[in-house]
Amino acid sequence: MEMDYKLAFEMAPVGLVISRNRTMVDCNHQVCEMFAISRELMVGQSFQILYPSADEYERLGARMAPILNAKGHYSDNRIMKRASGETFWCHVSGRALDRDNPHASGIWSFEDLSSQRPVKAELTGREREVAARLLEGLTSKEIGKALAISHRTVEIYRARLMRKYGASTAADLVHKLVAG
């Protein structure tokens, strides 16, 4: 029976990673293909290598911990980074194996969304976070609360995103973020 679980892990249609203390202890072929990196180079590494910046890795880890603690699971859409440096939209879902110590161990899935949502503009870490929340349909006040910044700061980032994407309205920006 154990062989069946290993086969399911290896053949899953999404990338899977088993983690301990935010370090990858095992991963399947799909996640290696998605991030364009070998299993040998991923196993034993911090998840930080999959993020566009160390700052985003730290901020997301801090934001995920209380949610994992309360619910035992977490998911979002975010921009991640392949080994080549290329950024892409990714759906990330995870489950803590110990809710009282959410980063101690877990199982994470990664789904590449780049075919539906390409990244075409160069964005800062904070712009990526604001863009992800806009795609969730959050208002500036809700985004500000989620990111622990003022809603006016969110509006500044939204204005930057609108300039970068050539959007004239918030709805147009969301459409262009989805379309790339």
mmCIF file of C-alpha atoms in Angstrom:
data_model
loop_
_atom_site.group_PDB
_atom_site.id
_atom_site.type_symbol
_atom_site.label_atom_id
_atom_site.label_comp_id
_atom_site.label_asym_id
_atom_site.label_seq_id
_atom_site.Cartn_x
_atom_site.Cartn_y
_atom_site.Cartn_z
ATOM 1 C CA MET A 1 0.000 0.000 0.000
ATOM 2 C CA GLU A 2 2.857 2.402 0.750
ATOM 3 C CA MET A 3 3.989 2.189 -2.870
ATOM 4 C CA ASP A 4 0.561 3.446 -4.012
ATOM 5 C CA TYR A 5 0.931 6.625 -1.914
ATOM 6 C CA LYS A 6 4.387 7.300 -3.301
ATOM 7 C CA LEU A 7 3.101 6.754 -6.840
ATOM 8 C CA ALA A 8 0.166 9.132 -6.201
ATOM 9 C CA PHE A 9 2.608 11.745 -4.844
ATOM 10 C CA GLU A 10 4.913 11.376 -7.867
ATOM 11 C CA MET A 11 2.159 11.316 -10.491
ATOM 12 C CA ALA A 12 -0.078 14.067 -9.062
ATOM 13 C CA PRO A 13 -1.200 16.605 -11.700
ATOM 14 C CA VAL A 14 0.050 19.463 -9.488
ATOM 15 C CA GLY A 15 3.365 20.162 -7.838
ATOM 16 C CA LEU A 16 3.603 18.758 -4.307
ATOM 17 C CA VAL A 17 6.115 19.536 -1.568
ATOM 18 C CA ILE A 18 6.461 18.097 1.924
ATOM 19 C CA SER A 19 8.000 20.643 4.290
ATOM 20 C CA ARG A 20 9.524 20.996 7.734
ATOM 21 C CA ASN A 21 10.236 24.436 9.166
ATOM 22 C CA ARG A 22 9.716 26.034 5.729
ATOM 23 C CA THR A 23 12.342 23.735 4.209
ATOM 24 C CA MET A 24 11.471 21.348 1.381
ATOM 25 C CA VAL A 25 12.095 17.735 2.483
ATOM 26 C CA ASP A 26 10.537 16.066 -0.582
ATOM 27 C CA CYS A 27 8.883 17.136 -3.812
ATOM 28 C CA ASN A 28 7.388 15.537 -6.876
ATOM 29 C CA HIS A 29 8.457 15.761 -10.512
ATOM 30 C CA GLN A 30 5.661 18.227 -11.372
ATOM 31 C CA VAL A 31 6.936 20.900 -8.963
ATOM 32 C CA CYS A 32 10.498 20.444 -10.253
ATOM 33 C CA GLU A 33 9.255 20.913 -13.802
ATOM 34 C CA MET A 34 7.180 23.962 -12.828
ATOM 35 C CA PHE A 35 10.077 25.730 -11.124
ATOM 36 C CA ALA A 36 12.660 24.394 -13.637
ATOM 37 C CA ILE A 37 14.899 22.963 -10.936
ATOM 38 C CA SER A 38 15.960 19.426 -10.089
ATOM 39 C CA ARG A 39 14.761 17.538 -7.036
ATOM 40 C CA GLU A 40 18.376 17.361 -5.828
ATOM 41 C CA LEU A 41 18.594 21.165 -5.844
ATOM 42 C CA MET A 42 15.168 21.651 -4.184
ATOM 43 C CA VAL A 43 15.254 19.110 -1.355
ATOM 44 C CA GLY A 44 16.863 20.615 1.727
ATOM 45 C CA GLN A 45 16.330 24.183 0.507
ATOM 46 C CA SER A 46 14.155 26.881 2.028
ATOM 47 C CA PHE A 47 10.957 27.786 0.161
ATOM 48 C CA GLN A 48 12.614 31.206 -0.181
ATOM 49 C CA ILE A 49 14.272 30.078 -3.448
ATOM 50 C CA LEU A 50 10.793 29.927 -5.041
ATOM 51 C CA TYR A 51 9.876 33.534 -4.194
ATOM 52 C CA PRO A 52 10.714 36.647 -6.229
ATOM 53 C CA SER A 53 12.279 38.236 -3.115
ATOM 54 C CA ALA A 54 13.321 37.365 0.435
ATOM 55 C CA ASP A 55 11.008 40.115 1.687
ATOM 56 C CA GLU A 56 7.952 38.465 0.083
ATOM 57 C CA TYR A 57 8.971 35.115 1.546
ATOM 58 C CA GLU A 58 9.137 36.632 5.044
ATOM 59 C CA ARG A 59 5.908 38.646 4.739
ATOM 60 C CA LEU A 60 3.881 35.737 3.358
ATOM 61 C CA GLY A 61 5.252 33.364 5.991
ATOM 62 C CA ALA A 62 4.249 35.772 8.748
ATOM 63 C CA ARG A 63 0.790 36.285 7.227
ATOM 64 C CA MET A 64 0.178 32.537 6.681
ATOM 65 C CA ALA A 65 1.129 31.391 10.196
ATOM 66 C CA PRO A 66 -1.964 32.681 12.061
ATOM 67 C CA ILE A 67 -4.282 31.394 9.314
ATOM 68 C CA LEU A 68 -2.617 27.974 9.372
ATOM 69 C CA ASN A 69 -2.842 28.052 13.154
ATOM 70 C CA ALA A 70 -6.570 28.863 13.115
ATOM 71 C CA LYS A 71 -7.743 26.810 10.132
ATOM 72 C CA GLY A 72 -4.998 24.262 9.583
ATOM 73 C CA HIS A 73 -4.846 25.133 5.872
ATOM 74 C CA TYR A 74 -4.042 28.088 3.618
ATOM 75 C CA SER A 75 -4.316 28.950 -0.075
ATOM 76 C CA ASP A 76 -3.822 31.927 -2.351
ATOM 77 C CA ASN A 77 -2.702 32.985 -5.813
ATOM 78 C CA ARG A 78 0.696 34.661 -5.890
ATOM 79 C CA ILE A 79 3.610 35.379 -8.153
ATOM 80 C CA MET A 80 6.443 32.872 -7.753
ATOM 81 C CA LYS A 81 9.866 32.568 -9.415
ATOM 82 C CA ARG A 82 11.345 29.805 -11.549
ATOM 83 C CA ALA A 83 15.060 28.937 -11.263
ATOM 84 C CA SER A 84 15.614 30.975 -14.452
ATOM 85 C CA GLY A 85 14.315 34.096 -12.680
ATOM 86 C CA GLU A 86 11.072 34.138 -14.696
ATOM 87 C CA THR A 87 8.067 35.052 -12.563
ATOM 88 C CA PHE A 88 4.658 33.408 -12.929
ATOM 89 C CA TRP A 89 1.260 33.302 -11.241
ATOM 90 C CA CYS A 90 0.845 30.247 -9.053
ATOM 91 C CA HIS A 91 -1.995 28.857 -6.945
ATOM 92 C CA VAL A 92 -0.520 27.670 -3.639
ATOM 93 C CA SER A 93 -2.426 25.525 -1.121
ATOM 94 C CA GLY A 94 -1.066 23.994 2.030
ATOM 95 C CA ARG A 95 -1.967 22.153 5.171
ATOM 96 C CA ALA A 96 -0.137 22.295 8.480
ATOM 97 C CA LEU A 97 0.283 18.896 10.094
ATOM 98 C CA ASP A 98 0.400 20.597 13.518
ATOM 99 C CA ARG A 99 -1.873 23.640 13.811
ATOM 100 C CA ASP A 100 -0.131 24.763 17.008
ATOM 101 C CA ASN A 101 3.182 24.951 15.154
ATOM 102 C CA PRO A 102 2.046 25.714 11.579
ATOM 103 C CA HIS A 103 5.454 25.881 9.896
ATOM 104 C CA ALA A 104 6.794 22.738 11.664
ATOM 105 C CA SER A 105 5.581 20.375 8.944
ATOM 106 C CA GLY A 106 3.136 20.488 6.085
ATOM 107 C CA ILE A 107 2.113 19.450 2.612
ATOM 108 C CA TRP A 108 1.902 22.077 -0.129
ATOM 109 C CA SER A 109 0.529 22.036 -3.654
ATOM 110 C CA PHE A 110 1.559 24.383 -6.459
ATOM 111 C CA GLU A 111 -0.410 24.924 -9.652
ATOM 112 C CA ASP A 112 1.081 26.976 -12.489
ATOM 113 C CA LEU A 113 -1.460 29.567 -13.657
ATOM 114 C CA SER A 114 0.781 31.151 -16.298
ATOM 115 C CA SER A 115 -1.246 29.809 -19.232
ATOM 116 C CA GLN A 116 -4.343 31.619 -17.926
ATOM 117 C CA ARG A 117 -2.607 34.568 -16.272
ATOM 118 C CA PRO A 118 0.794 35.568 -17.685
ATOM 119 C CA VAL A 119 3.020 38.097 -15.887
ATOM 120 C CA LYS A 120 4.011 40.774 -18.366
ATOM 121 C CA ALA A 121 4.918 43.848 -16.299
ATOM 122 C CA GLU A 122 7.885 44.118 -13.963
ATOM 123 C CA LEU A 123 6.344 44.507 -10.517
ATOM 124 C CA THR A 124 7.778 45.177 -7.087
ATOM 125 C CA GLY A 125 7.063 42.746 -4.264
ATOM 126 C CA ARG A 126 4.395 44.982 -2.784
ATOM 127 C CA GLU A 127 2.809 45.537 -6.209
ATOM 128 C CA ARG A 128 2.600 41.765 -6.636
ATOM 129 C CA GLU A 129 0.881 41.444 -3.246
ATOM 130 C CA VAL A 130 -1.607 44.217 -4.051
ATOM 131 C CA ALA A 131 -2.271 42.724 -7.513
ATOM 132 C CA ALA A 132 -2.967 39.309 -5.982
ATOM 133 C CA ARG A 133 -5.489 40.830 -3.554
ATOM 134 C CA LEU A 134 -7.146 42.860 -6.326
ATOM 135 C CA LEU A 135 -7.663 39.608 -8.218
ATOM 136 C CA GLU A 136 -9.382 38.215 -5.117
ATOM 137 C CA GLY A 137 -11.855 41.108 -5.405
ATOM 138 C CA LEU A 138 -10.738 42.903 -2.243
ATOM 139 C CA THR A 139 -11.244 46.642 -1.757
ATOM 140 C CA SER A 140 -8.357 48.987 -0.904
ATOM 141 C CA LYS A 141 -9.412 48.957 2.751
ATOM 142 C CA GLU A 142 -9.544 45.145 2.813
ATOM 143 C CA ILE A 143 -6.163 44.908 1.071
ATOM 144 C CA GLY A 144 -4.687 47.415 3.522
ATOM 145 C CA LYS A 145 -5.936 45.370 6.452
ATOM 146 C CA ALA A 146 -4.643 42.097 4.940
ATOM 147 C CA LEU A 147 -1.204 43.604 4.240
ATOM 148 C CA ALA A 148 -1.060 45.741 7.412
ATOM 149 C CA ILE A 149 -0.710 48.987 5.430
ATOM 150 C CA SER A 150 -3.042 51.966 5.052
ATOM 151 C CA HIS A 151 -5.732 51.921 2.380
ATOM 152 C CA ARG A 152 -4.184 55.116 0.975
ATOM 153 C CA THR A 153 -0.898 53.262 0.468
ATOM 154 C CA VAL A 154 -2.836 50.512 -1.309
ATOM 155 C CA GLU A 155 -4.352 53.168 -3.592
ATOM 156 C CA ILE A 156 -0.841 54.413 -4.456
ATOM 157 C CA TYR A 157 0.197 50.880 -5.421
ATOM 158 C CA ARG A 158 -3.016 50.386 -7.373
ATOM 159 C CA ALA A 159 -2.307 53.635 -9.276
ATOM 160 C CA ARG A 160 1.211 52.355 -10.084
ATOM 161 C CA LEU A 161 -0.262 49.078 -11.324
ATOM 162 C CA MET A 162 -2.763 50.969 -13.479
ATOM 163 C CA ARG A 163 0.093 52.960 -15.063
ATOM 164 C CA LYS A 164 2.205 49.843 -15.666
ATOM 165 C CA TYR A 165 -0.705 47.991 -17.268
ATOM 166 C CA GLY A 166 -2.165 51.011 -19.073
ATOM 167 C CA ALA A 167 -5.490 50.546 -17.269
ATOM 168 C CA SER A 168 -8.032 53.353 -17.010
ATOM 169 C CA THR A 169 -10.261 51.860 -14.280
ATOM 170 C CA ALA A 170 -9.920 49.349 -11.467
ATOM 171 C CA ALA A 171 -12.037 46.854 -13.448
ATOM 172 C CA ASP A 172 -9.795 47.375 -16.489
ATOM 173 C CA LEU A 173 -6.739 46.746 -14.278
ATOM 174 C CA VAL A 174 -8.187 43.466 -12.987
ATOM 175 C CA HIS A 175 -8.980 42.427 -16.570
ATOM 176 C CA LYS A 176 -5.422 43.229 -17.691
ATOM 177 C CA LEU A 177 -3.893 41.446 -14.693
ATOM 178 C CA VAL A 178 -5.863 38.317 -15.573
ATOM 179 C CA ALA A 179 -5.032 38.613 -19.279
ATOM 180 C CA GLY A 180 -1.416 39.523 -18.609
#
